[in-house]
Amino acid sequence: GFAPLLFLSFILGCAARPFYPLPSKISNQNRQPMQTSRPYNIAHRGSNGEIPEETAAAYMRAIEEGADFIETDILSSKDGVLICFHDVILDLTTDVANHKEFANRKRTYNLQGFNVTGFFTAKTDKIFFIHAVDFTLKELKKLRVKQRYNFRDQQHNGKFSIITFEEFISIALDAPRVVGIYPEIKNPVLINQHVKWPNGKRFEDKFVETLKKYGYKGSYMSKDWLEKPIFIQSFAPTSLVYISNLTNSPKIFLIDDVTMPTQDTNQSYWEITSDPYLDYIKEYVVGIGPWKDTVVPVKNNYLQPPTDLVARAHARDLQVHPYTYRNENMFLHLDFHQDPYVEYDYWLNKIGVDGLFTDFTGSLHNFQEWTSPLSQKDGDNASKLVDKIALLISSYRKG
């Protein structure tokens, strides 16, 4: 397993900072290369089906369970430090409400036309929540992360802190095999409005500078890329176009529900998924990351006929990495009969996608090892198991 003693120390809540050695000291010479022969297992916010999202422990667990890539959302603190956190508000996945010293930080900001109130990571306009952009890194480190969903394991709530982008990178580079990273430029319009860096630099500049600091470079499947695999993702097309002048690392354009507007250009995703737009964006990206219901519409929780989005993307040599796959029945369409493996089979073998964002890394890894194992020995064992199951079913039917 991956650093079991260190992982255990996280679970027990006794780890100290800094967690990891500097990535620059780590060599790939003796590490197993990342597989590229089957669709990618993308650990969505780490193994967050088990452990609170975007924490060091969630990412370490995902690596242990077989993730090809660990995925994260990058925001910024008030003082310009890039952090791993999904929401612009802190309320839903941290214990900020328990910190009396931050009670006066609740704000209301406007995000994409909606008023949101809470504790923000960075300062925004018109939403009454506590937001991360209103907090320095030192203040954010005082908070502890909790599970987003109350129907998932709650035992790890309050044990882990928010991590920085650099700490996240260190986790991947310190793994015993080559593990890719899949960071998102999250809410760039908001961050650029409310966080200021010296010399007029933008959020995207700091993002790319961090990647270059740790040696991430190279086009898809190049020698440099295979040594340190990365996909850069964003819902904001202008950010992807902007950083194309800063790095040749491969980029993925995320696609939301077709009725939603983009945060930066205010285009609908109907337009974004059109042939003319795919022809335009393919000059800057190597793939798309669509919400899975955009690929296969759903009505009354039943699948409808698939769209031709995957075929049109593949015709332009664009990869397709849909999101998000979750084991719980409430997230599974009725066609899959409460079985996440049936869902994986549908998307990998019928729809033919090139990677999946999953909250349950271990489940996807097990499915792929059973159905498309990487080693011949595992393949032989899987084949024998399938034969045994077929024989058992046959004898049951005869009986």
Tab-separated table of C-alpha atoms in Angstrom:
chain	number	residue	atom	x	y	z
A	1	GLY	CA	0.000	0.000	0.000
A	2	PHE	CA	0.966	3.653	-0.363
A	3	ALA	CA	2.932	4.916	2.648
A	4	PRO	CA	0.724	2.995	5.111
A	5	LEU	CA	2.293	4.420	8.270
A	6	LEU	CA	1.942	7.988	7.037
A	7	PHE	CA	-1.632	7.319	5.930
A	8	LEU	CA	-2.424	5.846	9.359
A	9	SER	CA	-1.036	8.953	11.033
A	10	PHE	CA	-3.489	11.066	8.989
A	11	ILE	CA	-6.397	8.856	10.003
A	12	LEU	CA	-5.414	9.187	13.640
A	13	GLY	CA	-5.232	12.943	13.255
A	14	CYS	CA	-1.645	13.288	14.407
A	15	ALA	CA	0.188	14.355	11.244
A	16	ALA	CA	2.241	17.544	11.320
A	17	ARG	CA	3.120	20.031	8.564
A	18	PRO	CA	4.850	19.847	6.204
A	19	PHE	CA	3.499	16.460	5.156
A	20	TYR	CA	5.811	15.585	2.302
A	21	PRO	CA	9.369	15.871	0.997
A	22	LEU	CA	9.981	18.451	-1.678
A	23	PRO	CA	8.836	17.051	-5.048
A	24	SER	CA	11.990	18.337	-6.751
A	25	LYS	CA	13.961	15.668	-4.885
A	26	ILE	CA	11.838	12.792	-6.164
A	27	SER	CA	12.974	10.677	-9.109
A	28	ASN	CA	10.827	8.639	-11.496
A	29	GLN	CA	13.640	6.194	-12.226
A	30	ASN	CA	12.362	3.347	-10.089
A	31	ARG	CA	8.649	4.093	-10.253
A	32	GLN	CA	6.141	2.077	-12.234
A	33	PRO	CA	4.915	4.129	-15.216
A	34	MET	CA	1.284	5.162	-15.474
A	35	GLN	CA	-0.914	2.934	-17.610
A	36	THR	CA	-2.143	4.481	-20.862
A	37	SER	CA	-3.766	1.409	-22.436
A	38	ARG	CA	-7.250	1.726	-20.938
A	39	PRO	CA	-9.549	4.619	-19.917
A	40	TYR	CA	-8.224	6.730	-17.063
A	41	ASN	CA	-9.402	6.282	-13.485
A	42	ILE	CA	-9.698	9.898	-12.303
A	43	ALA	CA	-10.056	10.217	-8.520
A	44	HIS	CA	-12.599	13.030	-8.215
A	45	ARG	CA	-11.473	15.150	-5.239
A	46	GLY	CA	-9.571	12.069	-4.087
A	47	SER	CA	-11.300	8.992	-2.736
A	48	ASN	CA	-14.020	11.235	-1.349
A	49	GLY	CA	-16.596	8.458	-1.164
A	50	GLU	CA	-14.625	7.295	1.874
A	51	ILE	CA	-12.717	10.318	3.208
A	52	PRO	CA	-13.575	14.061	3.194
A	53	GLU	CA	-12.861	15.571	-0.212
A	54	GLU	CA	-9.664	17.285	-1.330
A	55	THR	CA	-7.733	16.294	1.789
A	56	ALA	CA	-4.283	14.714	1.837
A	57	ALA	CA	-5.762	11.503	3.213
A	58	ALA	CA	-8.384	11.322	0.425
A	59	TYR	CA	-5.681	11.657	-2.227
A	60	MET	CA	-3.382	9.144	-0.581
A	61	ARG	CA	-6.240	6.689	-0.327
A	62	ALA	CA	-7.076	7.182	-4.017
A	63	ILE	CA	-3.475	6.410	-4.988
A	64	GLU	CA	-3.552	3.329	-2.788
A	65	GLU	CA	-6.761	2.210	-4.537
A	66	GLY	CA	-5.310	2.522	-8.043
A	67	ALA	CA	-6.093	6.030	-9.352
A	68	ASP	CA	-4.365	7.011	-12.579
A	69	PHE	CA	-4.990	10.699	-11.826
A	70	ILE	CA	-5.880	12.552	-8.655
A	71	GLU	CA	-8.230	15.449	-9.387
A	72	THR	CA	-8.534	18.736	-7.537
A	73	ASP	CA	-10.091	22.196	-7.690
A	74	ILE	CA	-7.739	25.146	-7.323
A	75	LEU	CA	-8.863	28.343	-5.600
A	76	SER	CA	-6.884	31.074	-3.866
A	77	SER	CA	-6.669	32.353	-0.320
A	78	LYS	CA	-6.940	36.069	0.426
A	79	ASP	CA	-3.149	36.338	0.487
A	80	GLY	CA	-2.725	34.680	-2.895
A	81	VAL	CA	-1.792	31.114	-1.938
A	82	LEU	CA	-3.326	28.496	-4.215
A	83	ILE	CA	-5.379	25.920	-2.308
A	84	CYS	CA	-7.302	22.725	-3.043
A	85	PHE	CA	-10.976	23.346	-2.371
A	86	HIS	CA	-14.112	22.873	-4.446
A	87	ASP	CA	-16.589	25.481	-3.190
A	88	VAL	CA	-16.020	29.221	-3.059
A	89	ILE	CA	-17.810	29.023	0.295
A	90	LEU	CA	-16.456	27.231	3.352
A	91	ASP	CA	-19.775	26.406	5.019
A	92	LEU	CA	-20.615	23.047	3.479
A	93	THR	CA	-17.373	21.107	3.914
A	94	THR	CA	-15.508	22.700	6.856
A	95	ASP	CA	-16.133	23.429	10.526
A	96	VAL	CA	-15.938	27.209	9.982
A	97	ALA	CA	-19.290	27.670	11.760
A	98	ASN	CA	-17.646	26.406	14.965
A	99	HIS	CA	-14.968	29.100	14.913
A	100	LYS	CA	-16.316	32.118	16.776
A	101	GLU	CA	-13.349	34.210	15.687
A	102	PHE	CA	-14.622	34.019	12.091
A	103	ALA	CA	-18.298	34.730	12.786
A	104	ASN	CA	-18.039	38.235	11.300
A	105	ARG	CA	-16.670	36.933	7.981
A	106	LYS	CA	-20.036	35.930	6.505
A	107	ARG	CA	-20.623	37.766	3.243
A	108	THR	CA	-23.097	37.938	0.366
A	109	TYR	CA	-21.627	37.813	-3.142
A	110	ASN	CA	-22.947	37.468	-6.663
A	111	LEU	CA	-21.770	34.407	-8.561
A	112	GLN	CA	-22.921	33.992	-12.146
A	113	GLY	CA	-26.085	35.944	-11.463
A	114	PHE	CA	-26.968	34.243	-8.164
A	115	ASN	CA	-26.656	35.748	-4.705
A	116	VAL	CA	-24.726	33.426	-2.380
A	117	THR	CA	-24.229	33.978	1.337
A	118	GLY	CA	-21.541	32.346	3.428
A	119	PHE	CA	-17.870	32.188	4.415
A	120	PHE	CA	-15.854	32.698	1.224
A	121	THR	CA	-12.321	31.494	0.516
A	122	ALA	CA	-11.749	34.819	-1.198
A	123	LYS	CA	-13.710	38.027	-1.379
A	124	THR	CA	-16.633	38.143	-3.839
A	125	ASP	CA	-19.860	40.126	-4.457
A	126	LYS	CA	-23.336	39.459	-3.027
A	127	ILE	CA	-23.731	35.974	-1.416
A	128	PHE	CA	-24.143	35.501	2.349
A	129	PHE	CA	-21.733	32.693	3.142
A	130	ILE	CA	-18.244	32.448	4.560
A	131	HIS	CA	-15.930	32.471	1.565
A	132	ALA	CA	-12.354	31.200	1.307
A	133	VAL	CA	-11.131	34.286	-0.540
A	134	ASP	CA	-11.805	36.277	2.632
A	135	PHE	CA	-9.301	34.116	4.570
A	136	THR	CA	-5.517	34.000	4.615
A	137	LEU	CA	-3.813	30.640	4.312
A	138	LYS	CA	-2.930	30.738	8.019
A	139	GLU	CA	-6.611	31.195	8.876
A	140	LEU	CA	-7.722	28.476	6.459
A	141	LYS	CA	-5.291	26.042	8.053
A	142	LYS	CA	-7.166	26.428	11.358
A	143	LEU	CA	-10.261	24.858	9.784
A	144	ARG	CA	-10.957	21.152	9.503
A	145	VAL	CA	-12.706	19.498	6.582
A	146	LYS	CA	-15.864	17.396	6.870
A	147	GLN	CA	-17.730	15.000	4.590
A	148	ARG	CA	-20.045	16.772	2.125
A	149	TYR	CA	-22.780	14.122	2.240
A	150	ASN	CA	-24.357	13.030	5.522
A	151	PHE	CA	-25.009	9.519	4.153
A	152	ARG	CA	-21.265	8.896	3.794
A	153	ASP	CA	-18.802	7.904	6.515
A	154	GLN	CA	-18.571	10.702	9.101
A	155	GLN	CA	-15.789	9.268	11.256
A	156	HIS	CA	-13.051	11.335	9.576
A	157	ASN	CA	-14.764	14.702	10.018
A	158	GLY	CA	-12.585	17.250	11.774
A	159	LYS	CA	-9.298	15.369	11.284
A	160	PHE	CA	-7.840	16.960	8.164
A	161	SER	CA	-6.986	20.484	7.096
A	162	ILE	CA	-7.250	22.245	3.752
A	163	ILE	CA	-4.125	21.627	1.673
A	164	THR	CA	-2.264	23.872	-0.752
A	165	PHE	CA	-1.737	23.214	-4.444
A	166	GLU	CA	1.940	22.530	-3.741
A	167	GLU	CA	1.094	19.992	-1.032
A	168	PHE	CA	-1.255	18.291	-3.480
A	169	ILE	CA	1.490	18.059	-6.095
A	170	SER	CA	3.826	16.591	-3.494
A	171	ILE	CA	1.373	13.759	-2.821
A	172	ALA	CA	1.421	12.729	-6.479
A	173	LEU	CA	5.179	13.041	-6.834
A	174	ASP	CA	5.824	11.084	-3.636
A	175	ALA	CA	3.701	8.112	-4.742
A	176	PRO	CA	5.477	4.775	-5.292
A	177	ARG	CA	4.319	4.765	-8.941
A	178	VAL	CA	3.716	7.512	-11.488
A	179	VAL	CA	0.403	9.195	-10.679
A	180	GLY	CA	-0.992	12.034	-12.746
A	181	ILE	CA	-2.607	15.226	-11.490
A	182	TYR	CA	-5.799	16.768	-12.842
A	183	PRO	CA	-6.158	20.295	-11.390
A	184	GLU	CA	-9.017	22.642	-12.275
A	185	ILE	CA	-8.717	26.394	-12.690
A	186	LYS	CA	-11.768	27.030	-10.512
A	187	ASN	CA	-13.901	30.185	-10.695
A	188	PRO	CA	-11.174	32.288	-12.376
A	189	VAL	CA	-13.478	35.275	-12.913
A	190	LEU	CA	-14.205	35.468	-9.182
A	191	ILE	CA	-10.602	34.906	-8.118
A	192	ASN	CA	-9.192	37.501	-10.523
A	193	GLN	CA	-11.726	40.056	-9.277
A	194	HIS	CA	-10.866	39.676	-5.611
A	195	VAL	CA	-7.290	38.406	-5.256
A	196	LYS	CA	-4.437	40.588	-6.482
A	197	TRP	CA	-0.886	39.437	-7.202
A	198	PRO	CA	2.196	41.622	-7.821
A	199	ASN	CA	3.024	42.898	-11.302
A	200	GLY	CA	-0.513	42.488	-12.548
A	201	LYS	CA	-0.346	38.704	-12.627
A	202	ARG	CA	-3.530	36.705	-12.931
A	203	PHE	CA	-4.785	33.602	-11.166
A	204	GLU	CA	-3.932	31.611	-14.292
A	205	ASP	CA	-0.332	32.905	-14.227
A	206	LYS	CA	0.165	31.713	-10.647
A	207	PHE	CA	-1.434	28.381	-11.513
A	208	VAL	CA	0.971	27.722	-14.398
A	209	GLU	CA	3.980	29.019	-12.455
A	210	THR	CA	3.269	26.436	-9.756
A	211	LEU	CA	3.129	23.620	-12.302
A	212	LYS	CA	6.387	24.707	-13.922
A	213	LYS	CA	8.076	24.921	-10.532
A	214	TYR	CA	7.502	21.187	-10.116
A	215	GLY	CA	8.445	20.217	-13.653
A	216	TYR	CA	5.042	19.723	-15.275
A	217	LYS	CA	5.407	20.292	-19.011
A	218	GLY	CA	5.065	18.615	-22.366
A	219	SER	CA	2.296	17.786	-24.782
A	220	TYR	CA	0.041	14.781	-24.289
A	221	MET	CA	1.944	11.455	-24.384
A	222	SER	CA	5.329	13.176	-24.749
A	223	LYS	CA	8.291	11.911	-22.697
A	224	ASP	CA	7.955	14.859	-20.315
A	225	TRP	CA	4.225	14.254	-19.935
A	226	LEU	CA	4.641	10.538	-19.235
A	227	GLU	CA	7.131	11.339	-16.472
A	228	LYS	CA	4.732	13.803	-14.834
A	229	PRO	CA	1.257	13.322	-16.335
A	230	ILE	CA	-1.212	16.182	-16.091
A	231	PHE	CA	-4.500	17.397	-17.510
A	232	ILE	CA	-5.450	21.024	-16.820
A	233	GLN	CA	-9.218	21.477	-16.677
A	234	SER	CA	-11.578	24.440	-16.562
A	235	PHE	CA	-15.176	25.443	-17.261
A	236	ALA	CA	-13.841	28.833	-18.425
A	237	PRO	CA	-12.772	28.738	-22.086
A	238	THR	CA	-10.943	32.067	-21.868
A	239	SER	CA	-8.694	30.665	-19.135
A	240	LEU	CA	-7.783	27.664	-21.280
A	241	VAL	CA	-7.039	29.882	-24.264
A	242	TYR	CA	-4.977	32.236	-22.076
A	243	ILE	CA	-2.776	29.512	-20.579
A	244	SER	CA	-2.202	27.938	-23.995
A	245	ASN	CA	0.384	30.704	-24.414
A	246	LEU	CA	2.009	29.757	-21.095
A	247	THR	CA	2.181	25.941	-21.194
A	248	ASN	CA	1.841	23.095	-23.669
A	249	SER	CA	0.494	20.738	-20.990
A	250	PRO	CA	-2.768	19.142	-22.207
A	251	LYS	CA	-6.023	20.871	-21.352
A	252	ILE	CA	-9.582	19.626	-20.894
A	253	PHE	CA	-12.616	21.856	-21.425
A	254	LEU	CA	-15.324	21.065	-18.875
A	255	ILE	CA	-18.941	21.125	-20.047
A	256	ASP	CA	-21.916	21.679	-17.769
A	257	ASP	CA	-25.636	21.156	-18.321
A	258	VAL	CA	-26.442	22.492	-21.790
A	259	THR	CA	-28.831	25.098	-20.371
A	260	MET	CA	-26.138	26.680	-18.168
A	261	PRO	CA	-24.030	29.668	-19.267
A	262	THR	CA	-20.251	29.752	-19.148
A	263	GLN	CA	-18.919	31.872	-16.292
A	264	ASP	CA	-16.599	33.985	-18.452
A	265	THR	CA	-18.152	34.294	-21.925
A	266	ASN	CA	-21.834	33.804	-20.978
A	267	GLN	CA	-22.317	31.292	-23.766
A	268	SER	CA	-24.735	28.422	-23.352
A	269	TYR	CA	-23.321	24.934	-23.397
A	270	TRP	CA	-25.673	24.251	-26.305
A	271	GLU	CA	-23.366	26.510	-28.284
A	272	ILE	CA	-20.269	25.084	-26.608
A	273	THR	CA	-21.137	21.572	-27.804
A	274	SER	CA	-21.855	22.651	-31.388
A	275	ASP	CA	-19.605	21.575	-34.265
A	276	PRO	CA	-18.280	25.095	-34.962
A	277	TYR	CA	-17.301	25.571	-31.316
A	278	LEU	CA	-15.664	22.143	-31.048
A	279	ASP	CA	-13.688	23.031	-34.197
A	280	TYR	CA	-12.550	26.223	-32.459
A	281	ILE	CA	-11.705	24.849	-29.022
A	282	LYS	CA	-9.847	21.765	-30.325
A	283	GLU	CA	-6.970	24.099	-31.197
A	284	TYR	CA	-6.449	24.670	-27.452
A	285	VAL	CA	-7.544	21.449	-25.723
A	286	VAL	CA	-7.029	17.698	-26.064
A	287	GLY	CA	-10.433	16.769	-24.736
A	288	ILE	CA	-13.699	17.637	-23.073
A	289	GLY	CA	-15.045	16.788	-19.635
A	290	PRO	CA	-18.839	16.808	-19.949
A	291	TRP	CA	-21.437	16.291	-17.264
A	292	LYS	CA	-22.582	12.743	-18.024
A	293	ASP	CA	-26.237	13.780	-18.446
A	294	THR	CA	-25.105	16.069	-21.259
A	295	VAL	CA	-23.777	13.015	-23.093
A	296	VAL	CA	-26.745	10.767	-22.284
A	297	PRO	CA	-29.895	12.701	-21.312
A	298	VAL	CA	-32.082	11.423	-18.498
A	299	LYS	CA	-35.860	11.514	-18.027
A	300	ASN	CA	-37.577	10.332	-14.830
A	301	ASN	CA	-34.219	8.819	-13.839
A	302	TYR	CA	-34.115	6.627	-16.950
A	303	LEU	CA	-31.492	6.978	-19.662
A	304	GLN	CA	-32.598	8.423	-22.983
A	305	PRO	CA	-30.870	7.748	-26.320
A	306	PRO	CA	-27.262	8.997	-26.208
A	307	THR	CA	-26.325	12.182	-28.020
A	308	ASP	CA	-23.605	12.139	-30.650
A	309	LEU	CA	-21.296	14.314	-28.522
A	310	VAL	CA	-18.742	11.543	-27.917
A	311	ALA	CA	-18.644	10.617	-31.608
A	312	ARG	CA	-18.224	14.247	-32.649
A	313	ALA	CA	-15.467	14.777	-30.083
A	314	HIS	CA	-13.631	11.617	-31.149
A	315	ALA	CA	-13.910	12.669	-34.789
A	316	ARG	CA	-11.846	15.713	-33.800
A	317	ASP	CA	-9.311	13.618	-31.824
A	318	LEU	CA	-10.680	14.975	-28.567
A	319	GLN	CA	-10.793	12.732	-25.513
A	320	VAL	CA	-13.980	12.519	-23.439
A	321	HIS	CA	-13.795	12.326	-19.617
A	322	PRO	CA	-17.336	12.591	-18.163
A	323	TYR	CA	-18.189	13.356	-14.529
A	324	THR	CA	-19.188	12.246	-11.853
A	325	TYR	CA	-19.624	8.539	-11.049
A	326	ARG	CA	-20.830	7.641	-7.563
A	327	ASN	CA	-21.745	4.296	-6.035
A	328	GLU	CA	-24.797	5.330	-4.023
A	329	ASN	CA	-28.190	4.340	-5.384
A	330	MET	CA	-29.471	7.931	-5.349
A	331	PHE	CA	-26.870	8.765	-8.008
A	332	LEU	CA	-27.459	5.696	-10.168
A	333	HIS	CA	-30.045	5.827	-12.933
A	334	LEU	CA	-32.690	3.121	-12.759
A	335	ASP	CA	-31.283	1.413	-15.850
A	336	PHE	CA	-28.281	0.332	-13.767
A	337	HIS	CA	-30.340	-1.552	-11.150
A	338	GLN	CA	-28.396	-0.140	-8.187
A	339	ASP	CA	-25.135	-1.563	-9.549
A	340	PRO	CA	-22.249	0.859	-10.204
A	341	TYR	CA	-20.397	-1.828	-12.181
A	342	VAL	CA	-23.251	-1.891	-14.701
A	343	GLU	CA	-22.878	1.874	-15.026
A	344	TYR	CA	-19.121	1.572	-15.575
A	345	ASP	CA	-19.699	-1.109	-18.205
A	346	TYR	CA	-22.224	1.088	-20.013
A	347	TRP	CA	-19.965	4.125	-20.184
A	348	LEU	CA	-16.693	2.365	-20.909
A	349	ASN	CA	-17.904	-0.274	-23.341
A	350	LYS	CA	-21.049	1.153	-24.942
A	351	ILE	CA	-20.465	4.906	-24.918
A	352	GLY	CA	-16.702	4.458	-25.273
A	353	VAL	CA	-15.322	7.265	-23.125
A	354	ASP	CA	-11.613	7.770	-22.427
A	355	GLY	CA	-11.726	8.336	-18.671
A	356	LEU	CA	-14.143	8.701	-15.762
A	357	PHE	CA	-14.294	11.074	-12.807
A	358	THR	CA	-15.292	8.890	-9.856
A	359	ASP	CA	-15.788	9.394	-6.111
A	360	PHE	CA	-15.026	5.694	-5.613
A	361	THR	CA	-11.588	5.037	-7.070
A	362	GLY	CA	-11.368	1.506	-5.724
A	363	SER	CA	-14.638	0.415	-7.337
A	364	LEU	CA	-13.612	1.638	-10.782
A	365	HIS	CA	-10.141	0.109	-10.399
A	366	ASN	CA	-11.597	-3.268	-9.420
A	367	PHE	CA	-14.009	-3.186	-12.358
A	368	GLN	CA	-11.229	-2.394	-14.809
A	369	GLU	CA	-8.927	-5.044	-13.374
A	370	TRP	CA	-11.672	-7.631	-13.780
A	371	THR	CA	-12.682	-6.587	-17.290
A	372	SER	CA	-9.472	-5.181	-18.842
A	373	PRO	CA	-6.551	-6.184	-16.607
A	374	LEU	CA	-3.150	-4.669	-17.279
A	375	SER	CA	-1.131	-7.846	-16.685
A	376	GLN	CA	-1.430	-11.165	-18.528
A	377	LYS	CA	-1.535	-13.063	-15.238
A	378	ASP	CA	-4.428	-10.953	-14.003
A	379	GLY	CA	-6.083	-11.357	-17.390
A	380	ASP	CA	-5.844	-15.138	-17.196
A	381	ASN	CA	-7.266	-15.116	-13.668
A	382	ALA	CA	-10.096	-12.802	-14.719
A	383	SER	CA	-10.865	-15.014	-17.720
A	384	LYS	CA	-11.006	-18.117	-15.516
A	385	LEU	CA	-13.308	-16.304	-13.098
A	386	VAL	CA	-15.656	-15.273	-15.919
A	387	ASP	CA	-15.701	-18.877	-17.181
A	388	LYS	CA	-16.564	-20.155	-13.704
A	389	ILE	CA	-19.378	-17.635	-13.349
A	390	ALA	CA	-20.762	-18.606	-16.774
A	391	LEU	CA	-20.626	-22.293	-15.847
A	392	LEU	CA	-22.379	-21.607	-12.552
A	393	ILE	CA	-25.137	-19.645	-14.281
A	394	SER	CA	-25.517	-22.386	-16.872
A	395	SER	CA	-25.838	-25.133	-14.259
A	396	TYR	CA	-28.291	-22.998	-12.264
A	397	ARG	CA	-30.506	-22.581	-15.341
A	398	LYS	CA	-30.424	-26.311	-16.049
A	399	GLY	CA	-31.403	-27.022	-12.460
